[in-house]
Coordinates of C-alpha atoms and ligand atoms in Angstrom, one line a residue:
M22 CA -143.7 182.3 -85.4
N23 CA -142.1 179.2 -84.1
T24 CA -144.2 178.3 -81.2
Q25 CA -143.8 175.2 -79.7
K26 CA -143.5 172.4 -76.9
T27 CA -141.2 171.2 -75.0
L28 CA -140.7 168.0 -71.9
V29 CA -139.2 169.1 -69.0
L30 CA -138.2 166.8 -65.8
L31 CA -137.4 167.5 -63.0
K32 CA -135.5 164.4 -61.2
P33 CA -135.7 163.0 -57.6
C34 CA -132.4 165.1 -56.9
T35 CA -134.8 168.4 -57.0
V36 CA -137.4 166.8 -55.7
Q37 CA -135.3 166.1 -53.0
R38 CA -133.8 168.8 -52.0
A39 CA -137.4 170.9 -52.5
L40 CA -136.0 173.0 -55.6
I41 CA -139.6 172.3 -57.5
G42 CA -140.7 175.3 -56.8
E43 CA -137.9 177.2 -57.3
I44 CA -137.1 175.9 -60.7
I45 CA -140.6 175.6 -62.2
S46 CA -140.4 179.5 -61.2
R47 CA -137.4 180.2 -63.2
F48 CA -139.6 178.9 -66.2
E49 CA -142.5 180.8 -65.3
K50 CA -140.5 184.0 -65.4
K51 CA -138.9 183.6 -68.5
G52 CA -142.0 183.5 -70.3
L53 CA -142.7 180.5 -71.0
R54 CA -146.1 178.7 -70.6
V55 CA -147.1 175.7 -68.7
A56 CA -149.1 173.7 -70.3
G57 CA -148.8 170.6 -68.3
L58 CA -147.8 169.5 -65.5
K59 CA -147.7 165.9 -63.1
M60 CA -145.8 164.2 -60.8
M61 CA -144.9 160.2 -61.3
Q62 CA -143.1 157.4 -60.8
L63 CA -141.1 156.2 -63.3
D64 CA -140.2 152.7 -63.4
D65 CA -137.4 150.8 -65.4
A66 CA -139.4 149.9 -69.2
I67 CA -140.7 154.3 -69.2
L68 CA -136.7 154.9 -68.2
A69 CA -135.3 152.2 -70.7
E70 CA -137.4 153.8 -73.9
H71 CA -136.3 157.7 -72.3
Y72 CA -132.8 156.9 -72.1
A73 CA -132.6 154.3 -75.1
H74 CA -129.6 156.7 -76.3
L75 CA -127.4 155.7 -73.0
V76 CA -128.3 151.7 -72.0
D77 CA -125.0 150.8 -73.5
R78 CA -122.9 153.1 -71.1
P79 CA -121.7 151.8 -67.9
F80 CA -123.3 154.9 -65.6
F81 CA -127.1 153.5 -67.1
P82 CA -127.8 151.4 -64.7
G83 CA -127.1 154.1 -61.7
L84 CA -128.9 157.0 -63.8
K85 CA -131.6 154.8 -64.0
E86 CA -132.0 154.3 -60.0
S87 CA -131.5 157.8 -59.6
M88 CA -134.6 158.4 -61.6
M89 CA -136.5 156.4 -59.3
V90 CA -135.9 157.4 -56.1
T91 CA -138.3 159.8 -55.5
P92 CA -141.2 160.8 -58.2
V93 CA -140.6 163.4 -60.3
I94 CA -142.4 166.2 -62.2
A95 CA -143.0 166.5 -65.7
L96 CA -144.0 169.7 -67.6
A97 CA -145.1 170.5 -70.7
L98 CA -143.6 174.0 -71.7
E99 CA -144.8 176.4 -74.2
G100 CA -143.1 179.1 -76.2
V101 CA -141.2 180.2 -79.3
D102 CA -138.1 177.9 -79.6
A103 CA -138.6 177.2 -76.5
I104 CA -137.0 173.6 -77.0
E105 CA -133.8 175.5 -77.2
V106 CA -134.7 178.1 -74.8
V107 CA -135.3 175.5 -72.4
R108 CA -131.9 173.9 -73.3
Q109 CA -129.8 177.1 -73.1
M110 CA -131.7 177.4 -69.6
A111 CA -130.5 174.0 -68.1
G112 CA -127.3 174.5 -69.4
P113 CA -124.6 171.6 -70.3
T114 CA -124.8 168.4 -68.7
N115 CA -122.4 168.4 -66.1
G116 CA -123.6 170.8 -63.2
R117 CA -119.8 171.4 -62.3
K118 CA -119.2 172.9 -66.3
A119 CA -122.2 174.4 -66.2
L120 CA -122.0 178.2 -66.2
P121 CA -123.4 180.5 -63.3
G122 CA -127.2 181.7 -64.3
T123 CA -128.1 177.9 -66.0
I124 CA -130.0 175.9 -63.9
R125 CA -127.6 173.4 -63.8
G126 CA -124.7 176.1 -63.1
D127 CA -126.5 177.7 -59.9
Y128 CA -128.0 174.4 -58.7
S129 CA -125.8 171.0 -59.1
M130 CA -122.5 170.0 -58.6
S131 CA -122.6 166.8 -60.7
G132 CA -122.9 165.3 -64.0
Q133 CA -126.0 163.2 -62.9
Q134 CA -128.0 164.8 -60.7
N135 CA -128.7 167.5 -62.8
I136 CA -131.7 168.8 -61.8
V137 CA -134.0 168.8 -65.0
H138 CA -133.7 167.2 -68.3
A139 CA -135.2 168.8 -71.5
S140 CA -136.1 167.3 -74.7
D141 CA -132.7 168.3 -77.1
G142 CA -134.6 168.7 -80.4
P143 CA -137.9 168.7 -82.0
E144 CA -138.5 165.1 -82.8
T145 CA -137.4 164.0 -79.0
A146 CA -139.7 166.9 -78.1
A147 CA -142.9 165.1 -79.7
A148 CA -141.9 162.0 -78.4
E149 CA -141.0 162.9 -75.1
L150 CA -144.3 164.6 -74.3
A151 CA -146.4 161.5 -76.0
R152 CA -144.5 159.5 -73.8
F153 CA -145.0 161.7 -70.1
F154 CA -148.7 163.0 -70.5
R155 CA -151.9 162.0 -72.4
P156 CA -153.3 164.6 -75.0
E157 CA -156.0 165.8 -72.4
E158 CA -153.4 166.3 -70.2
I159 CA -151.6 169.1 -72.1
F160 CA -153.6 172.5 -71.7
E161 CA -154.4 175.3 -74.5
W162 CA -155.0 178.0 -72.3
K163 CA -153.8 181.4 -73.3
S164 CA -152.3 184.4 -71.2
P165 CA -153.5 188.0 -71.5
L166 CA -150.5 188.5 -71.1
E167 CA -149.2 187.6 -74.6
R168 CA -149.0 190.9 -75.9
S169 CA -146.2 192.1 -73.1
L170 CA -144.4 188.6 -74.2
Y171 CA -143.7 189.2 -77.3
S172 CA -144.6 190.9 -80.6
D173 CA -147.0 190.8 -83.0
D174 CA -145.3 188.8 -85.2
G175 CA -143.9 186.8 -82.2
C176 CA -140.2 188.5 -82.5
Ligands
LIG313 P1 -128.7 165.9 -71.1 O1 -129.5 166.0 -70.2 O2 -128.2 166.9 -71.1 O3 -129.3 166.1 -72.5 P2 -127.6 163.0 -72.2 O4 -126.1 163.0 -72.7 O5 -128.7 162.6 -72.6 O6 -127.8 164.6 -71.3 O7 -127.7 162.3 -70.9 C1 -128.8 161.8 -69.7 C2 -128.8 161.7 -68.6 O8 -127.8 161.2 -68.0 C3 -128.2 163.3 -68.2 O9 -128.9 164.2 -67.8 C4 -127.2 162.6 -66.7 O10 -128.4 162.7 -65.5 C5 -126.9 161.1 -67.0 N1 -125.4 161.2 -67.4 C6 -125.0 161.8 -68.6 N2 -123.5 161.3 -67.9 C7 -123.2 161.2 -67.3 C8 -122.0 160.4 -67.1 O11 -120.8 160.1 -67.7 N3 -122.4 159.7 -65.9 C9 -123.4 159.5 -65.1 N4 -124.5 160.4 -65.5 C10 -124.2 161.0 -66.5
LIG314 MG1 -130.5 164.2 -73.4

């Protein structure tokens, strides 16, 4: 059973548009377990690290700025194949290209103001969870509904 944890950030556009509850609710309804949740004000240093793959892009200063407009909500979500499941739920980067039914497809008209960040693979998920959460901020609580979410072998 490939149980994974992944990092999601609800971006400042989501906080400002009062969509925090709605977006968290979509992940909960899907069956992902909320293992960690907090509000954080991001700064230059953490964003330079988080978006290191984009530092040379012309839009990087604007991206960084947009991520500091308000605090963000950081979520640690867990489930079988959670990293890919959450990326699929988020949809492609540009909200105008994302299909209806995805989070970006349903809530975003932008390639930057696109509601959520979601880790894109096992290595980035591990690094990003460690970047945004201390170990004691990730909780291993069990749901009595687990047997309604998965078969015994995790299928
Ligand atoms: P992802 O969030 O879908 O993984 P990345 O390529 O990792 O996409 O880019 C990180 C974030 O940078 C995007 O979510 C978006 O907010 C922003 N971004 C990506 N491409 C552009 C662009 O061309 N203009 C402005 N912002 C961009
Ligand atoms: Mg990315």
